[in-house]
Amino acid sequence: KAQNPSRGAEGTRNILIVGEDDGRSNGAVRSDVMILAHMNASGSKVTLVHFPRDLWVPIPGHGFEKLNYAYSAGGAPLLAQTFQGALDVPVTDVAVTDFESFSSTVDALGGVTVRNPQPSPEFPEGTVRLDDGAEALRFVRERKTLKLGDMGRGERQMAVLSGVFDAARSAEVARNPNKVQRILDASTRNVRVSAGLSPKEIRGMGRRFITGGGTVTYQTAPWASIGWSPDGRQSIVVPDWAGIRALGEKVRNDSL
């Protein structure tokens, strides 16, 4: 199904959002953040589904590996094929961004307030104020001190996305066209997109949602446990395959 996934409901879009790591593994750029954004047929709701980078999945032509291996081995095309194979849904478009855009967005907002689900020595559990982009980067990139490792980092990443969206939709920002434009420019500064999408269209979507034209919900792809690869050399996130199949069906049926 990776090459020919089942068609979804007419009018829906599945946009794969990739956050590139600025480090390299064996000369290859890595995908540190992977989110499938499902936009419903009416364009009124977006569901952001975070996929852990250590999720142990079949990658076309490479056997089972961690999900982020797909991007380092074959870039956005192979990663999109991997998502299509795991979920049996079409990936409509791909948008690739980096940590500089993320940091600039938080700076444009003047910082964000988040609900921290995973405490660490620097950031306590509960409500945390991240004053600027540099502090937000430290918050989302921490892993080794978190109880759930990669899963904990994923929870933090989604908490910041939620905090960014809430801050952008605040009356102070949403009613100020200049502030909205600065935020949209910062968030799309280094974005690269597939042929069916454009940064201008992304800014248009963002403006509509920021000013009250839709809802955004957040979830994490179903997972069963944290374990080890068959050779015992890699810590992995074990998928809940029944849950992933059910997720794919909801995406296809536009029932998220």
Short mmCIF file of C-alpha atoms in Angstrom, two decimals:
data_model
loop_
_atom_site.label_atom_id
_atom_site.label_comp_id
_atom_site.label_asym_id
_atom_site.label_seq_id
_atom_site.Cartn_x
_atom_site.Cartn_y
_atom_site.Cartn_z
CA LYS A 1 0.00 0.00 0.00
CA ALA A 2 2.98 2.36 0.24
CA GLN A 3 2.88 3.13 -3.49
CA ASN A 4 -0.90 2.90 -3.92
CA PRO A 5 -2.69 3.71 -0.66
CA SER A 6 -6.44 3.61 -0.29
CA ARG A 7 -8.17 6.84 -1.24
CA GLY A 8 -9.53 8.98 1.54
CA ALA A 9 -12.75 10.97 1.74
CA GLU A 10 -13.09 13.48 -1.07
CA GLY A 11 -11.86 16.96 -0.18
CA THR A 12 -9.61 15.94 2.72
CA ARG A 13 -5.87 16.65 2.85
CA ASN A 14 -3.09 14.83 4.66
CA ILE A 15 -0.01 17.03 4.99
CA LEU A 16 3.16 15.46 6.36
CA ILE A 17 5.05 18.05 8.42
CA VAL A 18 8.74 17.33 8.94
CA GLY A 19 10.98 19.20 11.36
CA GLU A 20 14.60 18.71 10.27
CA ASP A 21 17.35 18.29 12.81
CA ASP A 22 20.32 20.59 12.24
CA GLY A 23 22.67 17.72 13.09
CA ARG A 24 23.61 14.91 10.75
CA SER A 25 23.80 11.15 11.10
CA ASN A 26 26.40 9.56 8.79
CA GLY A 27 26.14 12.62 6.56
CA ALA A 28 22.32 12.47 6.30
CA VAL A 29 19.88 15.06 7.62
CA ARG A 30 17.49 13.60 10.20
CA SER A 31 13.79 14.20 10.82
CA ASP A 32 13.42 15.16 14.46
CA VAL A 33 9.70 15.95 14.30
CA MET A 34 7.11 14.13 12.18
CA ILE A 35 3.46 15.15 12.26
CA LEU A 36 0.61 14.12 9.98
CA ALA A 37 -1.81 17.04 9.67
CA HIS A 38 -5.25 15.85 8.58
CA MET A 39 -7.52 18.62 7.30
CA ASN A 40 -11.17 17.66 7.10
CA ALA A 41 -13.21 17.99 3.93
CA SER A 42 -14.81 21.27 4.97
CA GLY A 43 -11.45 22.82 5.87
CA SER A 44 -12.74 23.70 9.34
CA LYS A 45 -10.62 21.32 11.43
CA VAL A 46 -7.04 20.14 11.47
CA THR A 47 -5.91 17.16 13.53
CA LEU A 48 -2.18 17.03 14.21
CA VAL A 49 -0.96 13.47 14.84
CA HIS A 50 2.55 13.24 16.23
CA PHE A 51 4.58 10.17 15.28
CA PRO A 52 7.55 9.34 17.55
CA ARG A 53 10.83 9.32 15.68
CA ASP A 54 11.77 5.98 17.33
CA LEU A 55 8.58 4.20 16.20
CA TRP A 56 9.63 0.78 14.84
CA VAL A 57 8.00 0.50 11.41
CA PRO A 58 8.50 -1.14 8.00
CA ILE A 59 10.31 1.19 5.59
CA PRO A 60 9.96 0.31 1.90
CA GLY A 61 13.17 -1.33 0.70
CA HIS A 62 14.83 -1.27 4.13
CA GLY A 63 12.90 -3.62 6.39
CA PHE A 64 11.97 -2.54 9.90
CA GLU A 65 13.76 0.55 11.24
CA LYS A 66 13.05 3.59 13.37
CA LEU A 67 10.66 5.95 11.60
CA ASN A 68 13.19 8.77 11.30
CA TYR A 69 15.54 6.45 9.39
CA ALA A 70 13.25 6.82 6.37
CA TYR A 71 14.05 10.51 6.00
CA SER A 72 17.79 10.05 6.37
CA ALA A 73 17.75 7.16 3.87
CA GLY A 74 15.42 8.56 1.22
CA GLY A 75 14.28 12.04 2.15
CA ALA A 76 10.67 13.20 2.06
CA PRO A 77 9.58 10.74 -0.68
CA LEU A 78 10.60 7.66 1.32
CA LEU A 79 9.17 9.09 4.54
CA ALA A 80 5.84 9.77 2.79
CA GLN A 81 5.83 6.21 1.41
CA THR A 82 6.49 4.89 4.91
CA PHE A 83 3.52 6.81 6.30
CA GLN A 84 1.32 5.62 3.46
CA GLY A 85 2.34 2.02 4.07
CA ALA A 86 1.78 2.14 7.83
CA LEU A 87 -1.59 3.91 7.69
CA ASP A 88 -2.88 2.99 4.22
CA VAL A 89 -3.77 6.64 3.57
CA PRO A 90 -2.46 9.01 0.89
CA VAL A 91 0.00 11.71 1.89
CA THR A 92 -1.28 14.68 -0.10
CA ASP A 93 1.59 17.09 0.51
CA VAL A 94 4.81 17.49 2.47
CA ALA A 95 6.11 20.57 4.29
CA VAL A 96 9.66 20.56 5.67
CA THR A 97 10.78 23.12 8.22
CA ASP A 98 13.62 23.51 10.72
CA PHE A 99 14.40 24.65 14.23
CA GLU A 100 15.20 28.20 13.12
CA SER A 101 11.61 28.70 11.92
CA PHE A 102 10.33 27.19 15.16
CA SER A 103 12.51 29.48 17.26
CA SER A 104 11.59 32.55 15.20
CA THR A 105 7.88 31.81 15.62
CA VAL A 106 8.17 31.71 19.41
CA ASP A 107 10.19 34.95 19.31
CA ALA A 108 7.51 36.60 17.14
CA LEU A 109 4.93 35.68 19.78
CA GLY A 110 7.05 37.08 22.59
CA GLY A 111 7.27 33.64 24.19
CA VAL A 112 4.66 30.99 24.98
CA THR A 113 3.09 29.38 28.03
CA VAL A 114 2.84 25.59 27.94
CA ARG A 115 1.59 22.76 30.08
CA ASN A 116 4.67 20.60 30.64
CA PRO A 117 3.75 16.90 30.91
CA GLN A 118 7.32 15.66 31.42
CA PRO A 119 9.43 17.32 34.16
CA SER A 120 13.21 17.69 33.89
CA PRO A 121 15.90 19.45 35.95
CA GLU A 122 15.37 22.71 34.01
CA PHE A 123 11.60 22.62 33.52
CA PRO A 124 9.14 21.50 36.23
CA GLU A 125 5.92 19.68 35.51
CA GLY A 126 2.86 21.87 35.01
CA THR A 127 2.57 25.38 33.64
CA VAL A 128 5.88 26.67 32.25
CA ARG A 129 6.64 30.00 30.61
CA LEU A 130 9.12 29.83 27.73
CA ASP A 131 10.36 33.38 27.22
CA ASP A 132 11.96 33.06 23.80
CA GLY A 133 12.77 30.73 20.95
CA ALA A 134 16.09 29.58 22.41
CA GLU A 135 14.42 28.47 25.64
CA ALA A 136 11.62 26.77 23.69
CA LEU A 137 14.23 24.84 21.69
CA ARG A 138 15.88 23.56 24.87
CA PHE A 139 12.46 22.52 26.12
CA VAL A 140 11.48 20.49 23.04
CA ARG A 141 14.89 18.95 22.36
CA GLU A 142 15.48 17.52 25.84
CA ARG A 143 15.24 13.73 25.96
CA LYS A 144 17.83 12.09 28.17
CA THR A 145 16.46 13.43 31.46
CA LEU A 146 12.83 12.59 30.60
CA LYS A 147 11.18 9.53 32.06
CA LEU A 148 9.74 8.44 28.71
CA GLY A 149 12.68 9.51 26.54
CA ASP A 150 11.57 10.03 22.95
CA MET A 151 7.89 9.78 23.89
CA GLY A 152 8.38 12.43 26.55
CA ARG A 153 10.03 14.71 24.03
CA GLY A 154 7.11 14.17 21.67
CA GLU A 155 4.66 15.16 24.40
CA ARG A 156 6.62 18.35 24.96
CA GLN A 157 6.69 19.14 21.24
CA MET A 158 2.91 18.88 21.03
CA ALA A 159 2.54 20.96 24.19
CA VAL A 160 4.53 23.75 22.56
CA LEU A 161 2.53 23.53 19.32
CA SER A 162 -0.64 23.88 21.38
CA GLY A 163 0.86 26.80 23.31
CA VAL A 164 1.93 28.53 20.10
CA PHE A 165 -1.53 28.17 18.57
CA ASP A 166 -3.26 29.41 21.75
CA ALA A 167 -0.94 32.43 21.90
CA ALA A 168 -1.50 33.20 18.22
CA ARG A 169 -5.28 33.03 18.69
CA SER A 170 -5.29 35.34 21.70
CA ALA A 171 -7.24 38.55 21.23
CA GLU A 172 -4.05 40.59 21.51
CA VAL A 173 -2.55 38.85 18.48
CA ALA A 174 -5.51 37.71 16.36
CA ARG A 175 -6.95 41.24 16.16
CA ASN A 176 -3.64 42.76 15.11
CA PRO A 177 -3.00 42.07 11.38
CA ASN A 178 0.64 43.14 11.65
CA LYS A 179 1.34 40.68 14.47
CA VAL A 180 -0.45 37.89 12.63
CA GLN A 181 1.66 38.55 9.54
CA ARG A 182 4.92 38.56 11.55
CA ILE A 183 4.03 35.20 13.09
CA LEU A 184 3.12 33.67 9.73
CA ASP A 185 6.28 35.02 8.09
CA ALA A 186 8.43 33.63 10.93
CA SER A 187 6.79 30.21 10.86
CA THR A 188 7.23 29.80 7.09
CA ARG A 189 10.64 31.44 6.74
CA ASN A 190 12.54 28.24 5.91
CA VAL A 191 9.65 26.02 4.81
CA ARG A 192 10.10 23.81 1.75
CA VAL A 193 7.00 22.23 0.26
CA SER A 194 5.97 19.60 -2.26
CA ALA A 195 4.47 20.59 -5.61
CA GLY A 196 0.84 20.65 -4.46
CA LEU A 197 1.46 23.18 -1.71
CA SER A 198 3.08 26.60 -1.30
CA PRO A 199 4.27 28.74 1.63
CA LYS A 200 1.66 31.32 0.56
CA GLU A 201 -1.10 28.73 0.91
CA ILE A 202 0.25 27.69 4.32
CA ARG A 203 0.15 31.32 5.46
CA GLY A 204 -3.42 31.56 4.18
CA MET A 205 -4.45 28.49 6.19
CA GLY A 206 -2.67 29.84 9.24
CA ARG A 207 -4.36 33.23 8.99
CA ARG A 208 -7.78 31.60 8.72
CA PHE A 209 -7.24 29.41 11.77
CA ILE A 210 -5.59 32.12 13.87
CA THR A 211 -8.46 34.52 13.30
CA GLY A 212 -11.06 31.98 14.37
CA GLY A 213 -11.89 30.11 11.18
CA GLY A 214 -11.31 26.58 12.45
CA THR A 215 -10.20 24.26 15.22
CA VAL A 216 -6.96 22.36 15.83
CA THR A 217 -6.72 19.15 17.86
CA TYR A 218 -3.68 17.15 18.88
CA GLN A 219 -2.90 13.48 19.42
CA THR A 220 -0.06 10.97 19.35
CA ALA A 221 0.05 7.93 17.10
CA PRO A 222 -0.93 4.77 19.02
CA TRP A 223 2.01 3.03 20.66
CA ALA A 224 2.26 -0.04 22.86
CA SER A 225 5.50 0.24 24.82
CA ILE A 226 9.13 1.28 24.85
CA GLY A 227 11.39 -1.66 24.04
CA TRP A 228 14.39 -2.83 22.04
CA SER A 229 15.03 -3.68 18.42
CA PRO A 230 15.32 -7.41 17.62
CA ASP A 231 19.12 -7.21 17.74
CA GLY A 232 18.94 -5.56 21.16
CA ARG A 233 21.02 -2.57 20.06
CA GLN A 234 18.41 0.19 19.71
CA SER A 235 15.82 1.58 22.08
CA ILE A 236 12.56 1.79 20.13
CA VAL A 237 8.90 2.73 20.48
CA VAL A 238 6.77 -0.34 19.79
CA PRO A 239 3.69 0.54 17.69
CA ASP A 240 0.15 -0.39 18.63
CA TRP A 241 -0.63 -1.76 15.18
CA ALA A 242 -4.33 -2.29 15.84
CA GLY A 243 -4.52 1.33 16.98
CA ILE A 244 -2.56 2.54 13.96
CA ARG A 245 -4.85 0.67 11.59
CA ALA A 246 -7.85 2.23 13.35
CA LEU A 247 -6.21 5.66 13.06
CA GLY A 248 -5.71 5.13 9.33
CA GLU A 249 -9.37 4.19 8.93
CA LYS A 250 -10.47 7.38 10.73
CA VAL A 251 -8.20 9.46 8.49
CA ARG A 252 -9.62 7.79 5.37
CA ASN A 253 -13.20 8.25 6.58
CA ASP A 254 -12.59 11.82 7.76
CA SER A 255 -13.84 10.91 11.24
CA LEU A 256 -10.97 12.14 13.42
#
